[in-house]
Short mmCIF file of C-alpha atoms in Angstrom, two decimals:
data_model
loop_
_atom_site.label_atom_id
_atom_site.label_comp_id
_atom_site.label_asym_id
_atom_site.label_seq_id
_atom_site.Cartn_x
_atom_site.Cartn_y
_atom_site.Cartn_z
CA UNK A 8 115.58 166.66 208.70
CA UNK A 9 117.58 168.75 206.24
CA UNK A 10 116.09 170.01 203.05
CA UNK A 11 116.79 167.55 200.18
CA UNK A 12 116.84 168.03 196.54
CA UNK A 13 114.22 165.69 194.72
CA UNK A 14 112.29 165.20 191.52
CA UNK A 15 108.62 165.55 192.00
CA UNK A 16 106.87 163.22 189.47
CA UNK A 17 103.46 163.64 187.96
CA UNK A 18 103.10 160.70 185.40
CA UNK A 19 106.05 160.91 182.96
CA UNK A 20 106.81 164.62 183.75
CA UNK A 21 109.27 165.48 186.53
CA UNK A 22 109.93 168.86 188.22
CA UNK A 23 112.78 169.83 190.34
CA UNK A 24 111.90 170.28 194.03
CA UNK A 25 113.10 170.38 197.70
CA UNK A 26 111.83 168.03 200.19
CA UNK A 27 111.13 169.73 203.38
CA UNK A 28 109.41 167.18 205.90
CA UNK A 29 107.43 163.93 205.94
CA UNK A 30 104.27 162.91 207.78
CA UNK A 31 102.14 159.76 207.86
CA UNK A 32 98.31 160.23 207.21
CA UNK A 33 95.57 158.56 209.20
CA UNK A 34 95.42 155.81 206.87
CA UNK A 35 99.16 155.06 207.37
CA UNK A 36 100.38 156.30 204.01
CA UNK A 37 103.48 158.47 203.91
CA UNK A 38 103.38 162.18 202.38
CA UNK A 39 106.16 164.58 201.55
CA UNK A 40 106.06 168.28 201.99
CA UNK A 41 107.74 169.71 198.93
CA UNK A 42 108.38 173.00 197.22
CA UNK A 43 108.79 172.50 193.29
CA UNK A 44 108.90 174.53 190.24
CA UNK A 45 106.96 173.96 186.96
CA UNK A 46 107.22 175.94 183.49
CA UNK A 47 110.26 177.54 182.18
CA UNK A 48 111.56 178.49 178.76
CA UNK A 49 108.69 180.24 177.09
CA UNK A 50 106.23 179.25 179.96
CA UNK A 51 106.02 181.20 183.23
CA UNK A 52 107.61 179.56 186.22
CA UNK A 53 105.25 178.48 188.89
CA UNK A 54 106.53 177.48 192.54
CA UNK A 55 104.37 175.28 194.53
CA UNK A 56 104.51 173.95 198.10
CA UNK A 57 102.29 171.26 198.92
CA UNK A 58 101.85 167.71 200.68
CA UNK A 59 102.17 164.96 197.99
CA UNK A 60 101.95 161.20 198.21
CA UNK A 61 105.44 159.73 198.79
CA UNK A 62 105.36 157.87 195.49
CA UNK A 63 105.45 161.20 193.68
CA UNK A 64 108.96 162.01 195.05
CA UNK A 65 112.25 160.74 194.19
CA UNK A 66 115.70 161.69 195.27
CA UNK A 67 117.56 163.80 192.69
CA UNK A 68 120.58 161.47 192.87
CA UNK A 69 118.69 158.49 191.62
#
């Protein structure tokens, strides 16, 4: 799959990210491999890459 711009959501907060891959867990749930940024403005920017539950990821064009 091609990388895709997404929003990574943690409760009411959303961070810009890039979706890199999908996988299914042993329990049958989907996870997304994303790279996302948090911070900005007066807060240092942190970039994180991790597998997250699929319900934390939304397409940027939604």
